[in-house]
PDB file of C-alpha atoms in Angstrom:
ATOM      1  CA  UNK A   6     -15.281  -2.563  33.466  1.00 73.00           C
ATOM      2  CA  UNK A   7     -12.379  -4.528  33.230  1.00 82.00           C
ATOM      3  CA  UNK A   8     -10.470  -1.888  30.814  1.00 93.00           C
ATOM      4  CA  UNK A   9      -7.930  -2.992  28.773  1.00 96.00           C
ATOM      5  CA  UNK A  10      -6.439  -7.122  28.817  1.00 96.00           C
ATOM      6  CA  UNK A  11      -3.973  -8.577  27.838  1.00 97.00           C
ATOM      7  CA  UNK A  12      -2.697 -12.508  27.385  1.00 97.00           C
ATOM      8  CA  UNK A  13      -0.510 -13.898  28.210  1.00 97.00           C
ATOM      9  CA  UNK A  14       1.173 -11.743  30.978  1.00 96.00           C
ATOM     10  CA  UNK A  15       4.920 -13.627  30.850  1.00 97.00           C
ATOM     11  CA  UNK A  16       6.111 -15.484  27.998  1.00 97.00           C
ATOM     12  CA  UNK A  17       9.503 -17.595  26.972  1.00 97.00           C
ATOM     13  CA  UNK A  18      10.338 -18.143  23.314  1.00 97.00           C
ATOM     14  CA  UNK A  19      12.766 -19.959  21.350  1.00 98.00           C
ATOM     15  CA  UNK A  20      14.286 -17.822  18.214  1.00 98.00           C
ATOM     16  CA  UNK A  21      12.416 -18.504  15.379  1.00 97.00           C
ATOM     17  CA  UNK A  22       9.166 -19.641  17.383  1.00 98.00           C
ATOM     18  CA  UNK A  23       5.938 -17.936  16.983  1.00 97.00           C
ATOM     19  CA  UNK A  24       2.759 -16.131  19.350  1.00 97.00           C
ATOM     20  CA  UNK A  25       0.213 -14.194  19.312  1.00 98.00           C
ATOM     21  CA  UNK A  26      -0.292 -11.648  21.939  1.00 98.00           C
ATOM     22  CA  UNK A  27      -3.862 -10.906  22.894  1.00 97.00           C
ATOM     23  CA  UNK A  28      -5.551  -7.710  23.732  1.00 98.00           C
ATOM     24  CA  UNK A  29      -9.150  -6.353  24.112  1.00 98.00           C
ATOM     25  CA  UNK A  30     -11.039  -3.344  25.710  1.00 97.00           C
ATOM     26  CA  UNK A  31     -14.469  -2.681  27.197  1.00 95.00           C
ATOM     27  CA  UNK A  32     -14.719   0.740  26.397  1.00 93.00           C
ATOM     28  CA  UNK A  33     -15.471   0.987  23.306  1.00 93.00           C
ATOM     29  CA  UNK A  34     -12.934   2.634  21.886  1.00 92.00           C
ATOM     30  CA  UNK A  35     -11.892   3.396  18.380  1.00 91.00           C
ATOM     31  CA  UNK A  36      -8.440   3.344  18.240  1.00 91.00           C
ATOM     32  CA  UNK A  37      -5.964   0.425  19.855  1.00 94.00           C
ATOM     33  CA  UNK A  38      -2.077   0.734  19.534  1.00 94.00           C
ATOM     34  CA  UNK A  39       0.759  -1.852  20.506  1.00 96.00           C
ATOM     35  CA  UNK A  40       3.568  -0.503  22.131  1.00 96.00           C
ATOM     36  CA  UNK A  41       7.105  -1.419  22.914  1.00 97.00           C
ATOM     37  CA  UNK A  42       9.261  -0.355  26.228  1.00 97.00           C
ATOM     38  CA  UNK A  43      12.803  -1.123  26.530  1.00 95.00           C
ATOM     39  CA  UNK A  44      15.693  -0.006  28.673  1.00 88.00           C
ATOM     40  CA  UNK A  45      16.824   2.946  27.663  1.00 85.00           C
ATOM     41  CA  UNK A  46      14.643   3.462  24.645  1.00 87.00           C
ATOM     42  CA  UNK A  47      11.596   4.317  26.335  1.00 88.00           C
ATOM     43  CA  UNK A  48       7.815   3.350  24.969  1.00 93.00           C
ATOM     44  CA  UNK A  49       7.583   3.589  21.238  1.00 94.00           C
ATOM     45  CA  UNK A  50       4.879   2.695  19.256  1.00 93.00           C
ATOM     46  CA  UNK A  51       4.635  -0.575  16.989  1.00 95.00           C
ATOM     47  CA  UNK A  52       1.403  -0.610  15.031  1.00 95.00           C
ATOM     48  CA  UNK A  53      -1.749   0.843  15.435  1.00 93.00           C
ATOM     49  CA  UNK A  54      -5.431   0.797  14.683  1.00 93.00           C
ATOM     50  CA  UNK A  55      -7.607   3.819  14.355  1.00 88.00           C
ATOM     51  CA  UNK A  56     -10.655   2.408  13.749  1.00 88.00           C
ATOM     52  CA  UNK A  57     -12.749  -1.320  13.273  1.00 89.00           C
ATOM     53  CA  UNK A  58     -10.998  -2.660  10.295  1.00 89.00           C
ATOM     54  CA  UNK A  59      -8.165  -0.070   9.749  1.00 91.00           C
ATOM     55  CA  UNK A  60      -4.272  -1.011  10.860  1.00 94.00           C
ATOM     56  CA  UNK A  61      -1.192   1.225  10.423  1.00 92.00           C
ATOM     57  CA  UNK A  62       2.317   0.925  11.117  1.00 92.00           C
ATOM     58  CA  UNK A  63       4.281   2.949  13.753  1.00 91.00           C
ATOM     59  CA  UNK A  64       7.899   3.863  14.873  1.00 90.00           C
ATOM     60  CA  UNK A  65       9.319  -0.114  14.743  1.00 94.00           C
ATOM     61  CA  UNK A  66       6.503  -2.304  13.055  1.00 96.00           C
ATOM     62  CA  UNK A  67       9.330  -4.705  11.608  1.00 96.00           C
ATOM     63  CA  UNK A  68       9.057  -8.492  12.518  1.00 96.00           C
ATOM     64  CA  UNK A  69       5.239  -7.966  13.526  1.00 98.00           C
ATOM     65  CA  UNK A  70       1.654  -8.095  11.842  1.00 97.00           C
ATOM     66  CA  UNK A  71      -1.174  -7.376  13.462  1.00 97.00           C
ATOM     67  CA  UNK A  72      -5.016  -7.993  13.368  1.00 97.00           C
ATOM     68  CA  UNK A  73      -8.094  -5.818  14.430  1.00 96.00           C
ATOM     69  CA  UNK A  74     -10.773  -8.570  14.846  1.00 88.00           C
ATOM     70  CA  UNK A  75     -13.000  -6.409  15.953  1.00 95.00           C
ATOM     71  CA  UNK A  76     -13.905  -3.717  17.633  1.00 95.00           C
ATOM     72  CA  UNK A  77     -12.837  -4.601  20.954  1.00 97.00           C
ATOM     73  CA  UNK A  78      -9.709  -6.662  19.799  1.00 97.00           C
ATOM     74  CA  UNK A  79      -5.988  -6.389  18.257  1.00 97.00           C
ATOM     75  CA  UNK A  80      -3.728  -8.650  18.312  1.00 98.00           C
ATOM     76  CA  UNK A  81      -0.194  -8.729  17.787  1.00 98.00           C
ATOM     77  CA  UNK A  82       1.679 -11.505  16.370  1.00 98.00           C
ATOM     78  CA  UNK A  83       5.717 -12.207  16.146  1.00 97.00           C
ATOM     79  CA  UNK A  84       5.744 -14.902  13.168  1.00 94.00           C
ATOM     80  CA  UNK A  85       9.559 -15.586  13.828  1.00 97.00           C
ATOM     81  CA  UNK A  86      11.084 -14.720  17.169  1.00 97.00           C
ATOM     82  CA  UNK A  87      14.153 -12.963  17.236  1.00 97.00           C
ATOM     83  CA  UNK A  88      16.382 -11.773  20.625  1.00 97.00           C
ATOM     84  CA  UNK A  89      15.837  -8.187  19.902  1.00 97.00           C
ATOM     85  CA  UNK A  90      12.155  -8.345  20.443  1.00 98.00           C
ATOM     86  CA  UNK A  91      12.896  -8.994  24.277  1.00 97.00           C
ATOM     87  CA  UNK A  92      10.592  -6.857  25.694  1.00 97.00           C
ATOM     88  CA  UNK A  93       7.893  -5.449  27.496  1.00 97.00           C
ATOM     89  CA  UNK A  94       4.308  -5.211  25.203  1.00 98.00           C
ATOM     90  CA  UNK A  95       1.233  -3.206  26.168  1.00 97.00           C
ATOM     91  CA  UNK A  96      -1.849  -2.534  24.507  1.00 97.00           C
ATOM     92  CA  UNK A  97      -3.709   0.706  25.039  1.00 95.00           C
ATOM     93  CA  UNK A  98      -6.850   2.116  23.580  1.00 94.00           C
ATOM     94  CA  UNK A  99      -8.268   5.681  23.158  1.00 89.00           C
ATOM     95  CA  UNK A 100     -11.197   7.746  22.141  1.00 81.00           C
ATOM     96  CA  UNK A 101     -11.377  11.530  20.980  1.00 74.00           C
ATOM     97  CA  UNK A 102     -11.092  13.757  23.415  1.00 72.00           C
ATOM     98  CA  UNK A 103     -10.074  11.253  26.175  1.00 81.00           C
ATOM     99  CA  UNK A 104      -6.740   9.951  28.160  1.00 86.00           C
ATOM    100  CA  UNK A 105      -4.971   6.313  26.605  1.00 90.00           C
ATOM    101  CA  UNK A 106      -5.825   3.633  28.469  1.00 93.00           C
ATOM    102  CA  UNK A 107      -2.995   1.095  28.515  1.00 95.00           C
ATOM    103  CA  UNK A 108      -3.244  -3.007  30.109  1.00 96.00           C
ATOM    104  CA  UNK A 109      -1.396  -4.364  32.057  1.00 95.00           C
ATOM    105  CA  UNK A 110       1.600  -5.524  29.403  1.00 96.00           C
ATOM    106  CA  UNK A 111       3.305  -8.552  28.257  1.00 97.00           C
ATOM    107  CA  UNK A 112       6.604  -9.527  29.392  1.00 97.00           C
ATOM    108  CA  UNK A 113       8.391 -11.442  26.319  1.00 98.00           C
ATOM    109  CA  UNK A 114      11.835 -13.199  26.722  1.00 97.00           C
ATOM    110  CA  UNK A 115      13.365 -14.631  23.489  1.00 97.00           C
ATOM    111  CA  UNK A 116      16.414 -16.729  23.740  1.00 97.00           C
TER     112      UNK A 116
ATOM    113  CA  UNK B  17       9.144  13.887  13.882  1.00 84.00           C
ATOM    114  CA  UNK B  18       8.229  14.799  17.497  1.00 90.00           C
ATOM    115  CA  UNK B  19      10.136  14.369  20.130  1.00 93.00           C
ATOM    116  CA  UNK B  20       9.396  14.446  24.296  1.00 96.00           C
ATOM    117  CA  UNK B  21      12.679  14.895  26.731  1.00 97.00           C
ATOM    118  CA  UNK B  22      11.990  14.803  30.619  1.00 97.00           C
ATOM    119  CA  UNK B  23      14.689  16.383  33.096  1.00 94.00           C
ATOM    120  CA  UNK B  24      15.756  15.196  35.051  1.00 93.00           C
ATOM    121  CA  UNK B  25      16.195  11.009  34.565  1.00 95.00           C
ATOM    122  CA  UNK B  26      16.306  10.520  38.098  1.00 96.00           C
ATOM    123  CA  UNK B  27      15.638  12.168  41.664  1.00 96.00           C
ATOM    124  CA  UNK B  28      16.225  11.371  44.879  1.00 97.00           C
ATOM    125  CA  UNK B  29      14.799  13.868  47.723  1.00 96.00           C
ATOM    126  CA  UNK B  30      13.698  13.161  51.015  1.00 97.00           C
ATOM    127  CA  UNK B  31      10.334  13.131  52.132  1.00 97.00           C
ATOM    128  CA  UNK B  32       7.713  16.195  52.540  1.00 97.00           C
ATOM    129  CA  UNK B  33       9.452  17.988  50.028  1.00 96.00           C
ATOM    130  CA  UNK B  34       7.398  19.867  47.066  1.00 97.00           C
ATOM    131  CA  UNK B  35       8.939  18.958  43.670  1.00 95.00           C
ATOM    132  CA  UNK B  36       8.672  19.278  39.329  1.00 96.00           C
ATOM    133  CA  UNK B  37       8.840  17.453  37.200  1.00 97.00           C
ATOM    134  CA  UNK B  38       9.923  18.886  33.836  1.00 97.00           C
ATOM    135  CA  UNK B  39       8.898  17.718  29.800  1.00 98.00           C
ATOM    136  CA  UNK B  40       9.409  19.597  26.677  1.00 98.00           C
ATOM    137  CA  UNK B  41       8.440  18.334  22.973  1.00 96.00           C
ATOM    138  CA  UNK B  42       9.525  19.688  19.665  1.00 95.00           C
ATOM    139  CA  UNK B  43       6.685  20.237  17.982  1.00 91.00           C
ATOM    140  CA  UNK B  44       4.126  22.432  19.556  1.00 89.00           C
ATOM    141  CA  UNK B  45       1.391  20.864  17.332  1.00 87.00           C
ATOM    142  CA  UNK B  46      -0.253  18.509  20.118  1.00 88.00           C
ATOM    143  CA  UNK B  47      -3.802  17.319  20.436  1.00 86.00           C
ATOM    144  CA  UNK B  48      -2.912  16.874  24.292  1.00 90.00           C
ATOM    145  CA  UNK B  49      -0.454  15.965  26.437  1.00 94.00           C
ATOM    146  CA  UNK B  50      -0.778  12.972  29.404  1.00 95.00           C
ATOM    147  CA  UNK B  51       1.484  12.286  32.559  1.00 97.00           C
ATOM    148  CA  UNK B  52       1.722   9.098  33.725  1.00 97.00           C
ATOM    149  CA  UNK B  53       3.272   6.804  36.349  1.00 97.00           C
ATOM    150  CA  UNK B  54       5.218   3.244  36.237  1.00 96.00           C
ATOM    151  CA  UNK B  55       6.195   1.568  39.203  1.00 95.00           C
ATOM    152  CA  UNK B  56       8.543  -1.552  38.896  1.00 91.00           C
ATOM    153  CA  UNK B  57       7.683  -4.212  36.543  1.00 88.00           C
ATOM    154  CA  UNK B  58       3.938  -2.496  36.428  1.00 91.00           C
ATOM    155  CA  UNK B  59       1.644  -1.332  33.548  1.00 92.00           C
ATOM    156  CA  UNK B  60       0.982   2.722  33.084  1.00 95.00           C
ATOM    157  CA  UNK B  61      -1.274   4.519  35.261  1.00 94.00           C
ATOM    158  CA  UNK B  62      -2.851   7.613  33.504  1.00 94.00           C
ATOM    159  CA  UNK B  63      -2.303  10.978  36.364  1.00 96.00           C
ATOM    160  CA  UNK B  64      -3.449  13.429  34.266  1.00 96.00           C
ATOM    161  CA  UNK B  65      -4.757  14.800  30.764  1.00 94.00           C
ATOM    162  CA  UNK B  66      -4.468  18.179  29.520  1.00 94.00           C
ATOM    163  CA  UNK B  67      -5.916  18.938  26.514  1.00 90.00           C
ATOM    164  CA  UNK B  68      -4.221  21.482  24.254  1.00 88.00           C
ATOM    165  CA  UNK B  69      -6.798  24.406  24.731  1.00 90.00           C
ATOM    166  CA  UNK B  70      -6.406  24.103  28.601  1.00 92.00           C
ATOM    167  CA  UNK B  71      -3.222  25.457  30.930  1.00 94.00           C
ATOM    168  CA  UNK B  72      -3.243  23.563  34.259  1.00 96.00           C
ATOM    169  CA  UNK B  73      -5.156  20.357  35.300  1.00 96.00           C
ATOM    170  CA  UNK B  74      -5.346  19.355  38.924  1.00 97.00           C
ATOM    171  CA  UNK B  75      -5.820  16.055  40.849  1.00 96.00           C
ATOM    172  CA  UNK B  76      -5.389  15.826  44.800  1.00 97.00           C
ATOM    173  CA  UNK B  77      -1.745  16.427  45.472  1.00 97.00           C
ATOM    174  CA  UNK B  78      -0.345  16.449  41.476  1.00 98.00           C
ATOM    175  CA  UNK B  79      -0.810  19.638  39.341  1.00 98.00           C
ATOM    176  CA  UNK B  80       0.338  19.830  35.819  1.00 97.00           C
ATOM    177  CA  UNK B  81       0.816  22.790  33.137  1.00 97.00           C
ATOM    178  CA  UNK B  82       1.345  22.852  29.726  1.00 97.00           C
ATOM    179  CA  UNK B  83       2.442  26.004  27.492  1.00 96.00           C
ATOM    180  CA  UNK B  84       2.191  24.425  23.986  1.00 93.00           C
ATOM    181  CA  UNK B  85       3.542  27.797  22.709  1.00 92.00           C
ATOM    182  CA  UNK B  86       6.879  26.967  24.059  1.00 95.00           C
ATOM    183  CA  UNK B  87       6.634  23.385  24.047  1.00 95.00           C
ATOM    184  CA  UNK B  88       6.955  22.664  27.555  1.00 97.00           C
ATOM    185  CA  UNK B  89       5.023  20.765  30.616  1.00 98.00           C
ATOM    186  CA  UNK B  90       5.619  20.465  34.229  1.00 98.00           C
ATOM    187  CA  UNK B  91       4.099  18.150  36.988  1.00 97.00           C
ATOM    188  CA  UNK B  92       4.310  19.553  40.278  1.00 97.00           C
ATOM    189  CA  UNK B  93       4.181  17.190  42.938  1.00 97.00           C
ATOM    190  CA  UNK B  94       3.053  18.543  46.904  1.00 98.00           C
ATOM    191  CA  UNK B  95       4.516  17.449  50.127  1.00 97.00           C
ATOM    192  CA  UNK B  96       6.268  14.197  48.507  1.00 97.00           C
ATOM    193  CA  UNK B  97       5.635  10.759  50.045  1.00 97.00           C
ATOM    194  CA  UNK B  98       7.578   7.525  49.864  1.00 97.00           C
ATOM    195  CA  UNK B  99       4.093   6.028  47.875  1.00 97.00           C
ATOM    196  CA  UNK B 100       5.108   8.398  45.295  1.00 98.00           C
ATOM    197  CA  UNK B 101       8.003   6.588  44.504  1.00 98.00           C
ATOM    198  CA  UNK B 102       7.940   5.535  40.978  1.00 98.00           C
ATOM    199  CA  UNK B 103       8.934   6.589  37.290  1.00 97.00           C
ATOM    200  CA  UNK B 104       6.859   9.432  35.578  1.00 98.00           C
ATOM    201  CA  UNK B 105       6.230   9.378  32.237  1.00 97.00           C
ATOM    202  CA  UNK B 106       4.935  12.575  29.841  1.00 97.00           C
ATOM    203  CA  UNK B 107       3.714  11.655  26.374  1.00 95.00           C
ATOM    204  CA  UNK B 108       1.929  13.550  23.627  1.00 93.00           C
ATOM    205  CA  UNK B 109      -0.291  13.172  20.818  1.00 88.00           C
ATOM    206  CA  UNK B 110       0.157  15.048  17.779  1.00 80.00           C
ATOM    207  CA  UNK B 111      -2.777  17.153  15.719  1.00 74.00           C
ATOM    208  CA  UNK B 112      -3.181  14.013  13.130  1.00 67.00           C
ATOM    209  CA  UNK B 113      -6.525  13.139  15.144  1.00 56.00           C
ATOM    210  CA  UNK B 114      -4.525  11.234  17.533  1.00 53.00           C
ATOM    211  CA  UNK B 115      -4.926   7.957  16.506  1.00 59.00           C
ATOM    212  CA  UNK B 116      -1.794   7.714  15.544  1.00 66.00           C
ATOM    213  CA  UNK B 117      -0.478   7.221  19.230  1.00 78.00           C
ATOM    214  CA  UNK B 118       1.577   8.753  21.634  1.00 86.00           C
ATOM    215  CA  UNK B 119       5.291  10.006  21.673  1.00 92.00           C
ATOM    216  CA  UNK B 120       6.571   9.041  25.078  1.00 94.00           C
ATOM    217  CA  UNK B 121       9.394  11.025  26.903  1.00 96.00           C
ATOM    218  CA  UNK B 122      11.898   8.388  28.759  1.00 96.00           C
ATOM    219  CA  UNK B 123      10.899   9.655  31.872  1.00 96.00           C
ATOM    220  CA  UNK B 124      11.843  10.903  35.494  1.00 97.00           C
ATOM    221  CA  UNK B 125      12.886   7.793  38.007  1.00 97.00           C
ATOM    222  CA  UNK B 126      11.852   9.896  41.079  1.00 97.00           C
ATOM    223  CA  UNK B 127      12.960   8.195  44.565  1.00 97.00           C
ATOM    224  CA  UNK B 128      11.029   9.588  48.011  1.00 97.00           C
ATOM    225  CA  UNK B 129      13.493   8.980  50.905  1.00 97.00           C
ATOM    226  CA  UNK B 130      11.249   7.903  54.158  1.00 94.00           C
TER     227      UNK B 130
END
């Protein structure tokens, strides 16, 4: 079980450039969330998916959109870069009755 | 809107020592509460679960409680080590079935002097 993955690991942008960040999970899980952690500000939550086919936004969902592709994936994408999304990105997952599982997160410069 | 605070920020004691770790929340309607820990420039590590019906959970050296009726949750930590170094996060999940993600506390920096 390799939990939950993410791509890249480290990434530079330019403002105004775009990415995708990639996540998926091996545990079946029904629900997937993108978080945020800044200095100071702490983890707070972006967008998230309870189920296959189901996305919702969370505390700070502005400047992202976000897929479910399936089950096991969710990715997040920033269609125009902008400084104030410097920061850390992690995926988690969960399932009823159980502990969040995060990955390993994203570290995201934007110049 | 819910809302976790952990005292204190930081901590610095020396080794051996026993120690808590404190969180409260706002809103005593939780599904269940989760400690974790971050060390530098690392992903989350999930310590422990509680679920809202249960008091205490346990796991080697790392005990925490939870009284939801006061909104409030400790971590004890036994006989500290410098390998416990890191920063300790608490975070709940509300009663909307939970999928709607956790509400993270800022956390406790704690610092084990060798």
């Amino acid at each position: 079980n390799a939990g939950v993955t993410q791509t890249p690991k480290f990434q530079v942008l330019k403002t105004g450039q775009s990415m995708t960040l990639q996540c998926a999970q091996d545990m079946n899980h029904n629900s997937m969330y993108w978080y945020r952690q800044d200095p100071g500000m702490g983890l707070r939550l972006i967008y998230y998916s309870a189920s296959e086919g189901t996305t919702d936004k969370g505390e700070v969902p502005n400047g992202y959109n976000v897929s479910r592709l399936n089950k096991r994936e969710f990715s997040l994408r920033l269609e125009s870069a902008a400084p104030s999304q410097t920061s850390v990105y992690f995926c988690a997952s969960w399932v009823y009755y159980n502990e969040q599982f995060f990955g390993p997160g994203t570290r995201l410069t934007v110049l | 809107k819910q809302e976790v605070t952990q005292i204190p920020a930081a901590l610095s004691v020396p080794e051996g020592e026993n120690l808590v770790l404190n969180c409260s929340f706002t809103d005593s309607a939780i599904y269940n509460l989760q400690w974790f820990r971050q060390d530098p420039g690392k992903g989350l590590t999930s310590l422990l679960l509680i679920q809202s019906s249960q008091r205490e959970q346990t796991s080697g050296r790392l005990n925490a409680s939870l009284d939801k009726s006061s909104g409030r949750s400790t971590l004890y930590i036994a006989a500290s080590q410098p390998g416990d170094s890191a920063t300790y996060l608490c975070a709940v999940i509300g009663t909307g079935g939970g999928a709607d993600g956790l509400t993270f506390g800022k956390g406790t920096h704690l610092i084990i002097q060798p």
